[in-house]
Every structure is written in C-alpha cells, then in structure tokens.
PDB file of C-alpha atoms in Angstrom:
ATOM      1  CA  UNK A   1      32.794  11.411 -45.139  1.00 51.00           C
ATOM      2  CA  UNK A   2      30.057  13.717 -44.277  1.00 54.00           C
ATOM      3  CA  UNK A   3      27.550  10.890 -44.462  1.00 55.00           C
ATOM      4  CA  UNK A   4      28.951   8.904 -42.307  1.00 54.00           C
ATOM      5  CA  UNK A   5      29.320  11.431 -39.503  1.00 54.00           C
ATOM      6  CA  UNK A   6      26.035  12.372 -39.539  1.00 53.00           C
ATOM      7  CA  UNK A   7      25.206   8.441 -39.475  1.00 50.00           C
ATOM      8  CA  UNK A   8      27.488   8.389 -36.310  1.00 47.00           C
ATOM      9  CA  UNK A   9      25.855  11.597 -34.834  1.00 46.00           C
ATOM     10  CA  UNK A  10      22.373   9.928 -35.792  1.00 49.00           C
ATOM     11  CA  UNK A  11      23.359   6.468 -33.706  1.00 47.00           C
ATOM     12  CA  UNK A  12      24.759   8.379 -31.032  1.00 43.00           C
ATOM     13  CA  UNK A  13      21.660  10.295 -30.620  1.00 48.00           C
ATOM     14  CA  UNK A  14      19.859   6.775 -30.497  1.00 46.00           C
ATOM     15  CA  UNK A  15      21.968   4.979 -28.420  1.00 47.00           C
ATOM     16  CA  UNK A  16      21.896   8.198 -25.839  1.00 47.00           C
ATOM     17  CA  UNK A  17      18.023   8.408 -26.139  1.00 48.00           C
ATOM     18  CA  UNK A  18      17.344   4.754 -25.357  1.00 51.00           C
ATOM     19  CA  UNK A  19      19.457   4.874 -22.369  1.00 49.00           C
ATOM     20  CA  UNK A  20      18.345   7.919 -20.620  1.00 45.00           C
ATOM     21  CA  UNK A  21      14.763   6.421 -21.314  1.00 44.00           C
ATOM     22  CA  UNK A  22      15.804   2.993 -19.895  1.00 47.00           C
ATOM     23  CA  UNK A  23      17.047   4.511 -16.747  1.00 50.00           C
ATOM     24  CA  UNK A  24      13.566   6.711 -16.097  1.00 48.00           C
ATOM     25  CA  UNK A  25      11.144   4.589 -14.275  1.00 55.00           C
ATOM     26  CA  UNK A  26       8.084   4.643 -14.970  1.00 54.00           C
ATOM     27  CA  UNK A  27       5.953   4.332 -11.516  1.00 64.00           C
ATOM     28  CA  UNK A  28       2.381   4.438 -11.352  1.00 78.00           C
ATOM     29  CA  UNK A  29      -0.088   5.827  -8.273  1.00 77.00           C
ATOM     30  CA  UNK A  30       0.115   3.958  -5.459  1.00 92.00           C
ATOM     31  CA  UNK A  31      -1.578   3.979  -1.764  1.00 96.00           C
ATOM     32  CA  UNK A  32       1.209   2.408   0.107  1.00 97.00           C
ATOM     33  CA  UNK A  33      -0.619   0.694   3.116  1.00 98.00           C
ATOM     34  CA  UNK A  34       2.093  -0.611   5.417  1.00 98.00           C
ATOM     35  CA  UNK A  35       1.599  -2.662   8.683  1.00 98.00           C
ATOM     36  CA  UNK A  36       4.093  -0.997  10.537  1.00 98.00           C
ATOM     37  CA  UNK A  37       3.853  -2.271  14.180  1.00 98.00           C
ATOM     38  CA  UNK A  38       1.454  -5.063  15.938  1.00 98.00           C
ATOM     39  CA  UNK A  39       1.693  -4.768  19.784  1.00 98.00           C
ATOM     40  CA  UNK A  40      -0.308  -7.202  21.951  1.00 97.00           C
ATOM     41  CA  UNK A  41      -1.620  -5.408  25.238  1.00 92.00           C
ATOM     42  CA  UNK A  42      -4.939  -6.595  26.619  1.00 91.00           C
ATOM     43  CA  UNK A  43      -5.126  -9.432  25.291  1.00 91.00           C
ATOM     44  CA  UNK A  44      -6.021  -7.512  22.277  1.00 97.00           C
ATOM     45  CA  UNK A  45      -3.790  -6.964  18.983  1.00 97.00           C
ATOM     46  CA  UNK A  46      -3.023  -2.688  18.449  1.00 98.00           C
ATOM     47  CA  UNK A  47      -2.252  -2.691  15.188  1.00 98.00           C
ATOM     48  CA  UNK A  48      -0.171   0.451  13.554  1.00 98.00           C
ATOM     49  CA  UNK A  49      -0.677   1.060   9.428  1.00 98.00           C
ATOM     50  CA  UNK A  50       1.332   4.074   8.013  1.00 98.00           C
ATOM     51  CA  UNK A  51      -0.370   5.347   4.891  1.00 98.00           C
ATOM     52  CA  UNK A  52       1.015   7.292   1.917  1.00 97.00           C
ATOM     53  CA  UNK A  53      -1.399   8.467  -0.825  1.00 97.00           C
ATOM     54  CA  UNK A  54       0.548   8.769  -4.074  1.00 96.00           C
ATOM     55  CA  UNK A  55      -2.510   9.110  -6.194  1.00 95.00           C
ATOM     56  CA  UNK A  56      -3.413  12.246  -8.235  1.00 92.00           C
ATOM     57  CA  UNK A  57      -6.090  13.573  -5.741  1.00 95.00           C
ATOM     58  CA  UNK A  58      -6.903  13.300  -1.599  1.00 97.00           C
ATOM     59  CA  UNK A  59      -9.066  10.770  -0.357  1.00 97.00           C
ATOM     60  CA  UNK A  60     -12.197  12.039   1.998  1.00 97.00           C
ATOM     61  CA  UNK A  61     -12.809   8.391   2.671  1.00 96.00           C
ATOM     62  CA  UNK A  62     -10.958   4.892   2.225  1.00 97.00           C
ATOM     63  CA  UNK A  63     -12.149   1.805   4.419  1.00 97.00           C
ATOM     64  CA  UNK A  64     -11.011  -1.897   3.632  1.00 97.00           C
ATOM     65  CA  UNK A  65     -12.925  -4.667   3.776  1.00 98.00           C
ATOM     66  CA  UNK A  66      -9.942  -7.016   6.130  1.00 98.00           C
ATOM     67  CA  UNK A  67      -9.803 -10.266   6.614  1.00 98.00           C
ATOM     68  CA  UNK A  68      -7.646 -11.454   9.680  1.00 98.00           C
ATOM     69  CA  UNK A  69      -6.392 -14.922   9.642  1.00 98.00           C
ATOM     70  CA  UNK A  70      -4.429 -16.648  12.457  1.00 97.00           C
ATOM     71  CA  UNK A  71      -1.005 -18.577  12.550  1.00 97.00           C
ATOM     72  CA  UNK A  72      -2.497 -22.193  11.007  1.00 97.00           C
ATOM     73  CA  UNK A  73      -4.816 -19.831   8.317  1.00 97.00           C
ATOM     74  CA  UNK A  74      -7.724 -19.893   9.470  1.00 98.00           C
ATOM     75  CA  UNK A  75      -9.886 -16.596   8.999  1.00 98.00           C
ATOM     76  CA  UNK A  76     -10.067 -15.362  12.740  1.00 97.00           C
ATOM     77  CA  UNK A  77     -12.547 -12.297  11.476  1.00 97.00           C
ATOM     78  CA  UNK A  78     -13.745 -10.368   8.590  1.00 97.00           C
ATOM     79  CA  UNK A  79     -13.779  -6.555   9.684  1.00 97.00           C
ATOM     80  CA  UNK A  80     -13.258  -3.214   7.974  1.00 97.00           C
ATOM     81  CA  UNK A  81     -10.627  -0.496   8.547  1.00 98.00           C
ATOM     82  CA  UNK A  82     -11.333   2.862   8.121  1.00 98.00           C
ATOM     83  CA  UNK A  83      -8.289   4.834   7.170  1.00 97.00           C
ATOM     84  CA  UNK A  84     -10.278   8.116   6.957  1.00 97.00           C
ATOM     85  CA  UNK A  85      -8.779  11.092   4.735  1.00 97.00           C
ATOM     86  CA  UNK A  86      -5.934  10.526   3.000  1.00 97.00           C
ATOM     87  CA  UNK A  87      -4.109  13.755   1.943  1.00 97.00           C
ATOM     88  CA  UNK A  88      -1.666  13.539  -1.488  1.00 96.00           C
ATOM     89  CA  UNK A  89       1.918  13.038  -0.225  1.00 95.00           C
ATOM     90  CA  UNK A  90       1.872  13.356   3.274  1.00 96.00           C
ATOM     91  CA  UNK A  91       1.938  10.430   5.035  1.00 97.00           C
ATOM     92  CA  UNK A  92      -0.408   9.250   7.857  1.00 98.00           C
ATOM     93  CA  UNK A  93      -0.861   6.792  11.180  1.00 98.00           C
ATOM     94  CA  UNK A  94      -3.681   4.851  11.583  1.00 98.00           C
ATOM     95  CA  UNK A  95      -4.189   2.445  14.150  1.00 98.00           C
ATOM     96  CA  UNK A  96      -6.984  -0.192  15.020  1.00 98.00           C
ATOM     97  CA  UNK A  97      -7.477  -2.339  18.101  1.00 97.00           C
ATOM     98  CA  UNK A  98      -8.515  -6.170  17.624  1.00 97.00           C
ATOM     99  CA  UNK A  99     -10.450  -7.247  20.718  1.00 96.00           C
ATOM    100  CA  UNK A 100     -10.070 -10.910  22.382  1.00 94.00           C
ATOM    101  CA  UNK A 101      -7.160 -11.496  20.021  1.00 94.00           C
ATOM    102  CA  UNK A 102      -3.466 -11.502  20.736  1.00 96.00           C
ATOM    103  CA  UNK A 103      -0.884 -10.464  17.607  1.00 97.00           C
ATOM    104  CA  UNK A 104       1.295 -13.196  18.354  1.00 96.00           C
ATOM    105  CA  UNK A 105      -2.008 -15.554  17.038  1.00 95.00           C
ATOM    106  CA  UNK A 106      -2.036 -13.232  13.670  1.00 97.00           C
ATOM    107  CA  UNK A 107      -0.306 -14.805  10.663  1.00 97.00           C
ATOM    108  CA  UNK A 108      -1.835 -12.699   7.882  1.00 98.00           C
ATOM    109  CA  UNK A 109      -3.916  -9.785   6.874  1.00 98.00           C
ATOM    110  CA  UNK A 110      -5.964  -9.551   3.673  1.00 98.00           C
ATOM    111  CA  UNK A 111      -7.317  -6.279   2.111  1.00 97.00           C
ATOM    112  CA  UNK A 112     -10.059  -7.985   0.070  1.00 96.00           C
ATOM    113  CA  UNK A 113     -11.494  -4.968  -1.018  1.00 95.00           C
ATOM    114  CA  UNK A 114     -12.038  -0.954  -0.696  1.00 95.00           C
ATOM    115  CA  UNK A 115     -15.652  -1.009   0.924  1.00 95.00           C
ATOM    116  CA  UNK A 116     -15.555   2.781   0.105  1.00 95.00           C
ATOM    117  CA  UNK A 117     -13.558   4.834  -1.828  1.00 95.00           C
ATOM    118  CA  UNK A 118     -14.304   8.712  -2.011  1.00 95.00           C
ATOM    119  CA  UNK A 119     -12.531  11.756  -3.237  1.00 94.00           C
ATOM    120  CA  UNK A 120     -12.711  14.257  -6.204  1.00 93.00           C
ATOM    121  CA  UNK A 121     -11.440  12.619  -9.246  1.00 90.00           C
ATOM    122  CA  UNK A 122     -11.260   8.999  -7.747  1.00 92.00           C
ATOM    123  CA  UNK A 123     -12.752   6.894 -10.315  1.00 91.00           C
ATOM    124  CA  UNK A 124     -13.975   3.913  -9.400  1.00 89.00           C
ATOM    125  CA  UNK A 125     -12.004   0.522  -8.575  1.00 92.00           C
ATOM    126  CA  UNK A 126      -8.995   2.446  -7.647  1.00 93.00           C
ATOM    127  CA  UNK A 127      -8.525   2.049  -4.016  1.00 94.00           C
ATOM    128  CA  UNK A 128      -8.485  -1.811  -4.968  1.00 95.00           C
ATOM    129  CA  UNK A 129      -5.996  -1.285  -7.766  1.00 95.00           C
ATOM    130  CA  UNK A 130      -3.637   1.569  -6.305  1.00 95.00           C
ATOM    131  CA  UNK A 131      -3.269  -0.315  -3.559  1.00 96.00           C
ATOM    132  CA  UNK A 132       0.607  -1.163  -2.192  1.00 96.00           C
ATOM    133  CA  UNK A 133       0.459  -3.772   0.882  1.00 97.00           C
ATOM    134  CA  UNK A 134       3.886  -4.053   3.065  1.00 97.00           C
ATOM    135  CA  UNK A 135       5.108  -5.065   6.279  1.00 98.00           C
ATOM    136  CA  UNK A 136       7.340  -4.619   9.134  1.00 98.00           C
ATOM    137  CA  UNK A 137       6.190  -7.475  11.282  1.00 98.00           C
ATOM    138  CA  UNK A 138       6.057 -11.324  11.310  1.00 97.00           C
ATOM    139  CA  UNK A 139       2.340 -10.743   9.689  1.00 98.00           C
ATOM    140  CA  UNK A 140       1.829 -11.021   5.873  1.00 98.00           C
ATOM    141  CA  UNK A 141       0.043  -8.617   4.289  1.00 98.00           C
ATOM    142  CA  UNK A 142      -1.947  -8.817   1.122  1.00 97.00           C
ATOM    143  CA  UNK A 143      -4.020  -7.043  -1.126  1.00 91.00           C
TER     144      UNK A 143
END
C-alpha cells in the first residue's frame, strides 16, 4: 500500500507539473510596430505607427527600410522610417507624412529591413527578427 501511494503522489506531481508548464507561455522579445491610423490631408498620406519595445535593452536608433505599395500592388516608393529611440516598455508615436500620395491609394506596407539598428546589447539582425507588424487600418502590414 505504501508503494502505491507514493506512485499516486509521484503521477500527481507529474500530471500537476505538465499542466502548470502547459499553461505558461513562453513569449519571446518583440518590437510591436503597429500602423495605427492613416489620414489623407493634402493630398498626402499622415501615417500614425505606435511602437512598443519589448526587447531586453532601449534602442538609440531603429529606421526601416519601407516599401509602399498601392491598391493593384504596385510598389508606389521605397523610403525609410526612422522610429528614433525606442525606450524598453513604454510605448511610443511616430508619425511620417507621404507626399503626392493619398492613403486611400495605399494597399500595403512592407518593412523589408532594419537599415539601422543601434543600442547597447542589440546584437545584430534583431530589429529584422524582433520585429511584430499589425494594423488598424484597411493597409496590410508586413515584415
């Protein structure tokens, strides 16, 4: 009898284990870029990106390499946006004005790559890999 209460205690253990471990998520760094508004005025397209740097350190620097296609896909321009500094966990507003070009025309938005990428710690590549694309608006955005 002892043995098999101290199998049952042993399984119970196990069972309790696995499913605390299953419930724990495991989430990795992210720099959550989202395209959070796109108002035409001008005849230009204000676009409005909030920011959240999850990663380990702050960034000094992070500028994008964007491509901006219109409504049939076709690339409308290649530009960069620079987000600036980035401080850990506190979320920021960045916004960018695209000349002789009306949102409504926009269809998607690619981050091809991190043109620069600078901060203490910050190895390199991981402004490309961190990074978390999302959207508000009728424009796609991908990374």
């Amino acid at each position: 009898m002892p043995h098999s209460r101290s199998a049952f205690l042993a399984v119970l253990c196990l069972t309790i284990a696995q499913g605390t471990a299953a419930e724990t998520p495991v989430t990795t760094p992210a720099l959550k870029v989202e395209l959070n508004a796109a108002d035409t005025t001008d005849a230009n397209c204000k676009l409005t990106f909030l920011i959240t740097n999850e990663l380990s350190a702050p960034l000094d620097k992070a500028v994008y390499e964007t491509v901006l296609f219109d409504r049939e896909g076709t690339v409308n321009r290649l530009t960069l946006f620079d987000f600036g500094q980035l401080p850990v966990g506190r979320p920021r507003v960045r916004q960018f004005v695209v000349p002789q070009t009306t949102c409504e025309n926009l269809g998607r938005i690619l981050f091809n790559g991190a043109q620069s990428c600078e901060g203490a710690g910050i190895a390199a590549g991981t402004c490309e890999n961190a990074l978390a694309p999302a959207t508000r608006t009728e424009i796609e955005v991908l990374g």
